[in-house]
CSV table of C-alpha atoms and ligand atoms in Angstrom, one decimal:
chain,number,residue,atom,x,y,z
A,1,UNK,CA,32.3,-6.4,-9.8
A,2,UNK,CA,31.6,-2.3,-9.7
A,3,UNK,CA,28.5,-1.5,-7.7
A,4,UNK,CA,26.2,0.2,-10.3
A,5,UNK,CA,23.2,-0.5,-8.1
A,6,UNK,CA,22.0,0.8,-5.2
A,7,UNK,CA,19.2,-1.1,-3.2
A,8,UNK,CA,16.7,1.0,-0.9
A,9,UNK,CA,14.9,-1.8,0.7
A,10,UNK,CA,15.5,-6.1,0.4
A,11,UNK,CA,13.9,-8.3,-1.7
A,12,UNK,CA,12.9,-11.4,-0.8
A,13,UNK,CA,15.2,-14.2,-0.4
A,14,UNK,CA,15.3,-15.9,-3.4
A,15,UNK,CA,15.3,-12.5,-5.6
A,16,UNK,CA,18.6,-11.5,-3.2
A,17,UNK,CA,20.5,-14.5,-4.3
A,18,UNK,CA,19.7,-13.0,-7.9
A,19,UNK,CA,20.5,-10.3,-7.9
A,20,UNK,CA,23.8,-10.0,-5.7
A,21,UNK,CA,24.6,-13.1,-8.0
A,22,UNK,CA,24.2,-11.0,-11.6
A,23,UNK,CA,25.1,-7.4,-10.4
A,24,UNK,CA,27.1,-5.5,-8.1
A,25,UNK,CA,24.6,-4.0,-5.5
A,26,UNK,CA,24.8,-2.1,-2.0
A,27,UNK,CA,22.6,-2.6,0.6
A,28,UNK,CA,21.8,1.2,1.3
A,29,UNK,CA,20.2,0.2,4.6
A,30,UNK,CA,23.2,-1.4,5.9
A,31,UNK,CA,26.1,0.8,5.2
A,32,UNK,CA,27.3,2.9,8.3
A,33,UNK,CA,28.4,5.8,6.6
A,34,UNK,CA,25.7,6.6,4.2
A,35,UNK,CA,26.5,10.1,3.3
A,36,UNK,CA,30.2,9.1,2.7
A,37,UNK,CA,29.6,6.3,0.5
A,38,UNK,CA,27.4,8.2,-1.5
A,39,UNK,CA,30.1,11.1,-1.9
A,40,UNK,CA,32.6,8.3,-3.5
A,41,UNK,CA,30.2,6.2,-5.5
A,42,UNK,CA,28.1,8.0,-6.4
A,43,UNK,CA,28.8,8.5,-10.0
A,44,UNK,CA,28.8,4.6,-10.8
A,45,UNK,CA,25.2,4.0,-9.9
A,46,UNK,CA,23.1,3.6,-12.9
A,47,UNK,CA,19.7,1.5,-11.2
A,48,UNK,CA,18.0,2.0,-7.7
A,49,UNK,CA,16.0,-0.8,-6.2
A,50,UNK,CA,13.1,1.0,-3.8
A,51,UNK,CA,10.0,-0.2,-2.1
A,52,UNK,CA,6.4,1.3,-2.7
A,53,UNK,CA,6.4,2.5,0.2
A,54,UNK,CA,9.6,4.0,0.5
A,55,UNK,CA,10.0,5.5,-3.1
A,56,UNK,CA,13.1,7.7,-3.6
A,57,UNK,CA,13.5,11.5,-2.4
A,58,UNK,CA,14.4,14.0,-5.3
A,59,UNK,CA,17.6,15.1,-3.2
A,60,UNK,CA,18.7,11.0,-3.8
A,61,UNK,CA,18.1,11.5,-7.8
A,62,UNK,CA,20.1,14.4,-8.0
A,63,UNK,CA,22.9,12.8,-6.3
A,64,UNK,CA,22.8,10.0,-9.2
A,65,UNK,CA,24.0,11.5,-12.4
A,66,UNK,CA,24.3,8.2,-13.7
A,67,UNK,CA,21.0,7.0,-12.9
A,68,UNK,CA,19.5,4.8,-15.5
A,69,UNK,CA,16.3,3.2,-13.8
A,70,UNK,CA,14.3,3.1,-10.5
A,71,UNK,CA,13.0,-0.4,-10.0
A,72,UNK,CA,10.4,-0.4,-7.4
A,73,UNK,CA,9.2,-3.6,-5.0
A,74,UNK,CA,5.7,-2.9,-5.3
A,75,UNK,CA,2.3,-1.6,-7.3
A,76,UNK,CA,2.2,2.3,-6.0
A,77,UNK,CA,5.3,5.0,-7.3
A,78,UNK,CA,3.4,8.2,-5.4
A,79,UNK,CA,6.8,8.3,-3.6
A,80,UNK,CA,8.8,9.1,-6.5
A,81,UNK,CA,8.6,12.3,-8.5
A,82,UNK,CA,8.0,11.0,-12.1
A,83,UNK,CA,8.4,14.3,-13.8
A,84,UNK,CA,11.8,14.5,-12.5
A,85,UNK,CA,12.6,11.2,-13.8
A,86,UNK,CA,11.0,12.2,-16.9
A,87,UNK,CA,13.2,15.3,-17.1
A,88,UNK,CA,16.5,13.2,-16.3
A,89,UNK,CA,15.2,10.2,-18.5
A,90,UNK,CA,15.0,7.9,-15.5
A,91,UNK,CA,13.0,5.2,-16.3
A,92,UNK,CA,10.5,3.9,-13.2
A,93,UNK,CA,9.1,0.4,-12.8
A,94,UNK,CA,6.9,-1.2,-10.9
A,95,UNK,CA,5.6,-4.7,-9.9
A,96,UNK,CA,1.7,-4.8,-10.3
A,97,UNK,CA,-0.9,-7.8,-10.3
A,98,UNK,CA,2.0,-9.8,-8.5
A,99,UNK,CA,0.5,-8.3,-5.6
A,100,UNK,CA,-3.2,-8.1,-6.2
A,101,UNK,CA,-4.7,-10.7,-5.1
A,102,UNK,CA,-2.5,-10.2,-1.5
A,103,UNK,CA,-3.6,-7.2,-1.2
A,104,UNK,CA,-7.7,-7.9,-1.8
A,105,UNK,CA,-7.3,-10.9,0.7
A,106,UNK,CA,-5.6,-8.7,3.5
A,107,UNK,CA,-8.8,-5.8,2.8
A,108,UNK,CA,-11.3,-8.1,3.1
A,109,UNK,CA,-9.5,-10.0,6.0
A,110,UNK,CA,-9.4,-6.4,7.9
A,111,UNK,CA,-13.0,-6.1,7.1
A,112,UNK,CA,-13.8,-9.4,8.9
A,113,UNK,CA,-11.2,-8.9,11.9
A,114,UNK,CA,-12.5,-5.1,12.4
A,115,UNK,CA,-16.1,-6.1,12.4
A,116,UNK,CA,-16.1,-9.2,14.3
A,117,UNK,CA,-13.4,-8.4,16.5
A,118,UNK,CA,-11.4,-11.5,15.7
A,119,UNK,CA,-8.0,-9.5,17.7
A,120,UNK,CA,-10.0,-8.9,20.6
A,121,UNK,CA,-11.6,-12.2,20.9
A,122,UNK,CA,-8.2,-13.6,20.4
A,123,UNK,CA,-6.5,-11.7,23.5
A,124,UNK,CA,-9.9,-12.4,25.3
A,125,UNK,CA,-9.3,-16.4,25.3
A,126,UNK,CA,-5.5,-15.9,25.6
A,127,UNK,CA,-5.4,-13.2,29.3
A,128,UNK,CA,-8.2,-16.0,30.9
A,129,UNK,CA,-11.1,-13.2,30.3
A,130,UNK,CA,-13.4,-15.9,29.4
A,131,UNK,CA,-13.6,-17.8,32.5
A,132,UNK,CA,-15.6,-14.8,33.6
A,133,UNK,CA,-18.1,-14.8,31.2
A,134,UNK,CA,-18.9,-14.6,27.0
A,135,UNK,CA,-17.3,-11.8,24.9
A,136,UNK,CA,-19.3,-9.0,23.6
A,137,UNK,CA,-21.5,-9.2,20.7
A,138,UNK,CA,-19.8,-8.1,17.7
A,139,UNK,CA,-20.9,-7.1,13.7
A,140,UNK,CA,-22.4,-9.2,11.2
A,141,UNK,CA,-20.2,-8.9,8.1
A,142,UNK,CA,-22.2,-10.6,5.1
A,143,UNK,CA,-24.8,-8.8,3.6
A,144,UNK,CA,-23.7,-5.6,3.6
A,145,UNK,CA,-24.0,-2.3,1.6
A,146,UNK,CA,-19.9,-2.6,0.7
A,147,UNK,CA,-18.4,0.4,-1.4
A,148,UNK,CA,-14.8,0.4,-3.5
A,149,UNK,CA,-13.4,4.0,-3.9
A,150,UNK,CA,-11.0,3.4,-6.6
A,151,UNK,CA,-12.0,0.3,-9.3
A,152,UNK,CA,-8.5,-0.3,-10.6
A,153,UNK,CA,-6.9,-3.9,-10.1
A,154,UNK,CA,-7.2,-4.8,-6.5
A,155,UNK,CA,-10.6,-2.9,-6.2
A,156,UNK,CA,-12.0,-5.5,-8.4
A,157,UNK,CA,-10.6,-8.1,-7.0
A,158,UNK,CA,-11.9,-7.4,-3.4
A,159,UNK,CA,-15.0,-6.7,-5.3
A,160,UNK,CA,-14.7,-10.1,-6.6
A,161,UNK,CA,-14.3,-11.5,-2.7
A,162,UNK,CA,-17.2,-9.9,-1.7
A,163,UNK,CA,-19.5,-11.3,-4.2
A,164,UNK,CA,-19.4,-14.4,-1.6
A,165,UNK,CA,-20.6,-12.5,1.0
A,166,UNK,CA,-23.9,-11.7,-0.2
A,167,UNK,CA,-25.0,-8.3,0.3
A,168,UNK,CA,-24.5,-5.1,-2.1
A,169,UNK,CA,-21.1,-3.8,-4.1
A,170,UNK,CA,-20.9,-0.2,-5.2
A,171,UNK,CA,-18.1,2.0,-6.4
A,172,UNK,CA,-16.5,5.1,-7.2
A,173,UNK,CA,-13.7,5.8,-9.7
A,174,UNK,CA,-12.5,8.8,-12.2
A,175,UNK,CA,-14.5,7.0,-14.6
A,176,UNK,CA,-17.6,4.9,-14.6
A,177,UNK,CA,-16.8,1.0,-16.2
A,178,UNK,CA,-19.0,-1.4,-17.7
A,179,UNK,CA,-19.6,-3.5,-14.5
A,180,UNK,CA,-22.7,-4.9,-13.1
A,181,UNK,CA,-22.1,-2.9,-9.7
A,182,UNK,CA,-23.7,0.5,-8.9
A,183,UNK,CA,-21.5,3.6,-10.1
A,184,UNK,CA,-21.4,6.6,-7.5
A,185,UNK,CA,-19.9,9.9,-9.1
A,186,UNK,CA,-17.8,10.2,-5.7
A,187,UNK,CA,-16.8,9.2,-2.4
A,188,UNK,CA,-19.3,11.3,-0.2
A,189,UNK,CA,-21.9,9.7,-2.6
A,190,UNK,CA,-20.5,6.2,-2.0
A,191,UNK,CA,-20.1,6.4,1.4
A,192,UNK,CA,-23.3,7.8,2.2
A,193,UNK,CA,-24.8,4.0,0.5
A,194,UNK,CA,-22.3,2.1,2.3
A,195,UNK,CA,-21.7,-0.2,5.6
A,196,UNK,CA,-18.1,-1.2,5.0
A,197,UNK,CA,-16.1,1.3,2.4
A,198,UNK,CA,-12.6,0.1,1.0
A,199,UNK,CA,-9.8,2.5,-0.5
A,200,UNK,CA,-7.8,1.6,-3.0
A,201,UNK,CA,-7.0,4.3,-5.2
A,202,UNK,CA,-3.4,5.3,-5.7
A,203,UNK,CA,-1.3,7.9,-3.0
A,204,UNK,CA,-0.5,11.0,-3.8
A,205,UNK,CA,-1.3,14.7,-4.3
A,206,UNK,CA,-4.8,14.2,-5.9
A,207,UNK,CA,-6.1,11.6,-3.9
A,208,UNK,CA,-4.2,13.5,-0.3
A,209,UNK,CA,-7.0,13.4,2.5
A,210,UNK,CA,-9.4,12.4,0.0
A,211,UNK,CA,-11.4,10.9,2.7
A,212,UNK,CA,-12.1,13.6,5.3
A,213,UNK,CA,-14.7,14.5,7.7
A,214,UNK,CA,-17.3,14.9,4.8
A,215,UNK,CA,-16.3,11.2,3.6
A,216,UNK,CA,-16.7,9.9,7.4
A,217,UNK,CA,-19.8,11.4,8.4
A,218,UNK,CA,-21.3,10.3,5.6
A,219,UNK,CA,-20.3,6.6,6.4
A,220,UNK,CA,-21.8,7.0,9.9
A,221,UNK,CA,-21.8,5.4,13.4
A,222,UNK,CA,-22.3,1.9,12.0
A,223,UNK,CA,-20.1,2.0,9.1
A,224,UNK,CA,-16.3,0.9,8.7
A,225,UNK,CA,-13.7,2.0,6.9
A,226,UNK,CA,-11.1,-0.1,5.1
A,227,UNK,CA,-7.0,1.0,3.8
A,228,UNK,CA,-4.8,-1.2,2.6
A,229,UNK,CA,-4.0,1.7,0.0
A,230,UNK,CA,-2.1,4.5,1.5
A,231,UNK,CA,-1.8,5.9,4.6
A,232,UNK,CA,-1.7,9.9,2.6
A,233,UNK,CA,-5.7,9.5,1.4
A,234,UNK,CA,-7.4,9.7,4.5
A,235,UNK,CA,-7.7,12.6,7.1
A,236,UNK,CA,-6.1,11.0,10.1
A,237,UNK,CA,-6.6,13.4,12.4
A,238,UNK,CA,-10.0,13.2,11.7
A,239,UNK,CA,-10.3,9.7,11.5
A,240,UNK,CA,-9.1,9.2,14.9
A,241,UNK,CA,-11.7,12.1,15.7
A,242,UNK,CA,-14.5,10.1,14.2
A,243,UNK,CA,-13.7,7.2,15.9
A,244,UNK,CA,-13.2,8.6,19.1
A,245,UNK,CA,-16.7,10.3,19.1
A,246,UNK,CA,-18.2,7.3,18.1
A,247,UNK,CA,-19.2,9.1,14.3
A,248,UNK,CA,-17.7,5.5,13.1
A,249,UNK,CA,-18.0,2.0,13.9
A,250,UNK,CA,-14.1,1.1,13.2
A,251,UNK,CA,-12.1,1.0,10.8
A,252,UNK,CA,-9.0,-2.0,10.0
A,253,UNK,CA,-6.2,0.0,8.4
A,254,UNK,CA,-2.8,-1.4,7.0
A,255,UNK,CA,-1.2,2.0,6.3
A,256,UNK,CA,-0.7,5.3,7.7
A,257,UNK,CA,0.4,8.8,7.8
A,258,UNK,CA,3.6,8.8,9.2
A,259,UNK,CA,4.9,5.2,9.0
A,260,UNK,CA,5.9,3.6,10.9
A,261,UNK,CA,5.3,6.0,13.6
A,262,UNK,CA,1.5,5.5,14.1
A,263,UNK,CA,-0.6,7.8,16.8
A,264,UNK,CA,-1.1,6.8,20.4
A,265,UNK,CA,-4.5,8.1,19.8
A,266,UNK,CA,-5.0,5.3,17.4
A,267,UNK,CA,-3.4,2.4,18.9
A,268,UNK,CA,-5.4,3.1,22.0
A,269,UNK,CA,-8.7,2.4,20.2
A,270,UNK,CA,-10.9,-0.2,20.5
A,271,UNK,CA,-12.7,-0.5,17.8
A,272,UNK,CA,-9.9,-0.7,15.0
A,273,UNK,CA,-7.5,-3.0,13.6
A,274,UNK,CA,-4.1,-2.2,12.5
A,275,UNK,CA,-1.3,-4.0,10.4
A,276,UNK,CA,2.0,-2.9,9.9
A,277,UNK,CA,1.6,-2.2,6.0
A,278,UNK,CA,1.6,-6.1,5.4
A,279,UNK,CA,-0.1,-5.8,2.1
A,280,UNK,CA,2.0,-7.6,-0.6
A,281,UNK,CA,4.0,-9.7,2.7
A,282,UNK,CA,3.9,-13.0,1.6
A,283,UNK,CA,6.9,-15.2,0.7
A,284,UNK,CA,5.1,-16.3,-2.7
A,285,UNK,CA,4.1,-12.4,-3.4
A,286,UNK,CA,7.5,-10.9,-2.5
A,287,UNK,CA,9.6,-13.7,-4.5
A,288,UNK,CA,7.1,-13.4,-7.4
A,289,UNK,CA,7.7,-9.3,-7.1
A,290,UNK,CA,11.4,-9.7,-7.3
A,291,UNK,CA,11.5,-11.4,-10.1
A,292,UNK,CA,10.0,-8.8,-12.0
A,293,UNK,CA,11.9,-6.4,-10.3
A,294,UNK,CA,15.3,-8.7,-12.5
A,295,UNK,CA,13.3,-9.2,-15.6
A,296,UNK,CA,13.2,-5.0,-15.3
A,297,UNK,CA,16.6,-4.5,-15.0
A,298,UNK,CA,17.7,-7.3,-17.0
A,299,UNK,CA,15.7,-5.5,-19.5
A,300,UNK,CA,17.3,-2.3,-19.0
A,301,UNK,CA,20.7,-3.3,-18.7
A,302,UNK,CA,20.1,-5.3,-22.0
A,303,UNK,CA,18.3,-2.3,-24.0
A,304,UNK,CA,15.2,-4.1,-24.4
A,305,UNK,CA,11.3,-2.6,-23.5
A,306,UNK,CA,11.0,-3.2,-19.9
A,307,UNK,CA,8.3,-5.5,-19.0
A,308,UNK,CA,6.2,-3.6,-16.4
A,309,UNK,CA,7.1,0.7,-17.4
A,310,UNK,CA,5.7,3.4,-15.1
A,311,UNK,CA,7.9,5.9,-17.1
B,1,8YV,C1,5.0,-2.7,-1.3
B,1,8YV,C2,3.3,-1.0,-1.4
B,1,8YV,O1,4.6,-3.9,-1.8
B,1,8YV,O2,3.1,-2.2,-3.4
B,1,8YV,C3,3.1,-1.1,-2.8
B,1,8YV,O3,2.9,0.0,-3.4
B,1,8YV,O4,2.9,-0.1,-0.8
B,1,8YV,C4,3.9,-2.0,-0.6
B,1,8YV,O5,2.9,-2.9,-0.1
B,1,8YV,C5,6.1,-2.8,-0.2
B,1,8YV,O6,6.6,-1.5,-0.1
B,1,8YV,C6,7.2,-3.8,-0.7
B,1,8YV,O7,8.2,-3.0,-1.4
């Protein structure tokens, strides 16, 4: 079968067995000589598969004359240039509300683990510590001021969690929607009303180091800060300043600047937890995701609408 696609990242189990069983595909991250293979196939490939996270660099587009569709694993396409795709007639997909609900558990499960210290606790029992004594008091989490900056699908549905948690829900967004929760016209605003303030509005360059020193300072000594989003909207320089200088409680972050290269500075704080962009990493999610990933480029391949269009 001629390789017309090329895959950027794996899908999970299930959706592998589909598609290497419908359509000829290369593993990208597996071949030895990438750069060669590209030179001699390159004309064939009419679909890339990419992650959210990884996206697809302009200089790979242009190598793909062919190229039909980019089907990407995942809610966010900031790492893809969609005017280019325009331009070439590339169509982009994506897999949204597959993902949703893993993504608001994991936010509000950082929340918890940050405030009450649930990682430290854990290696407290597990290195003996105990036997010499109780562990430090930690954060009360429930009843809290907690603010959403960005109200799109998985800011509602963490705002949905923390209904059960008793305290206050507040957020920002382009737009104000008819919600019972308080609107603030921006993040500084929000944060300023805040204990515990989650991001989840989309990367790229108009949400870049949204949340700066402004955003931080306004959140305060007690407050904690929550991405699951992308690693691109927060200052992290400053954010490792902030927490450093004890300007911030903590913060539980699943994404990063430079992933997966992730500072010393940061990994050497106490008061934050980190995951290793884990947000849609579930079996059920990741099968779920792949199978719209198929019914996209079973859709493409067949000439009908594609069920989940970015482009
Ligand atoms: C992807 C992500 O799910 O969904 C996104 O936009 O950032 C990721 O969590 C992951 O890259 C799997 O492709």
């Amino acid at each position: 079968m001629q390789v017309e696609i090329l895959q950027l990242t794996p899908l999970a189990t299930a959706g592998e067995a589909a598609l290497h069983g419908k359509y000829g595909v290369c593993r990208w991250y597996e071949l030895p000589d990438r750069e060669r293979w590209l030179d001699e196939h390159n004309a064939s490939i009419r679909a890339v598969i990419t992650g959210g996270h990884l996206g697809i660099s302009n200089e790979m587009l242009h190598r793909l004359p062919a190229l039909g569709i980019v089907a990407i694993s995942g809610v966010g396409y900031d790492k893809i240039d969609l005017e280019a795709a325009r331009e070439r007639g590339i169509r982009v997909t994506n897999t949204p509300d597959v993902l949703t609900d893993d993504a608001a558990d994991l936010a509000v499960g950082l929340m918890i683990s940050t405030m009450r210290r649930i990682a430290a606790a854990d290696h407290f029992v597990r290195d003996g510590s105990w036997t010499s004594g109780p562990i430090a008091l930690a954060t009360k989490v429930s009843g809290r001021r907690y603010g959403i900056v960005g109200f799109g699908r998985i800011g509602r549905a963490v705002a949905h969690r923390l209904e059960g948690f008793g305290g206050s829900i507040a957020y920002t967004d382009f737009r104000q929607s008819q919600v019972s929760y308080r609107f603030y016209p921006t993040a500084v605003d929000l944060a300023r009303a805040s204990d515990v303030l989650f991001l989840h509005v989309s990367g790229g360059p108009a949400t870049h180091n949204l949340i700066g020193r402004e955003v931080l300072d306004a959140l305060g000594p007690t407050g904690f800060l929550i991405n699951v989003a992308r690693g691109s909207i927060v200052d992290e320089p400053e954010l490792i300043a902030a927490l450093q200088e004890g300007r911030l409680g903590g913060a539980g972050l699943d994404v990063y600047a430079d992933e997966p290269r992730v500072p010393a500075s940061l990994a050497a704080l106490p008061n934050v937890t980190l995951t290793p962009h884990i947000g849609s990493a579930t079996r059920d999610t990741r099968e779920a995701m792949a199978r719209l990933v198929l019914a996209n480029l079973d859709a493409f391949y067949a000439g009908q609408p594609l069920p989940t269009a970015v482009v």
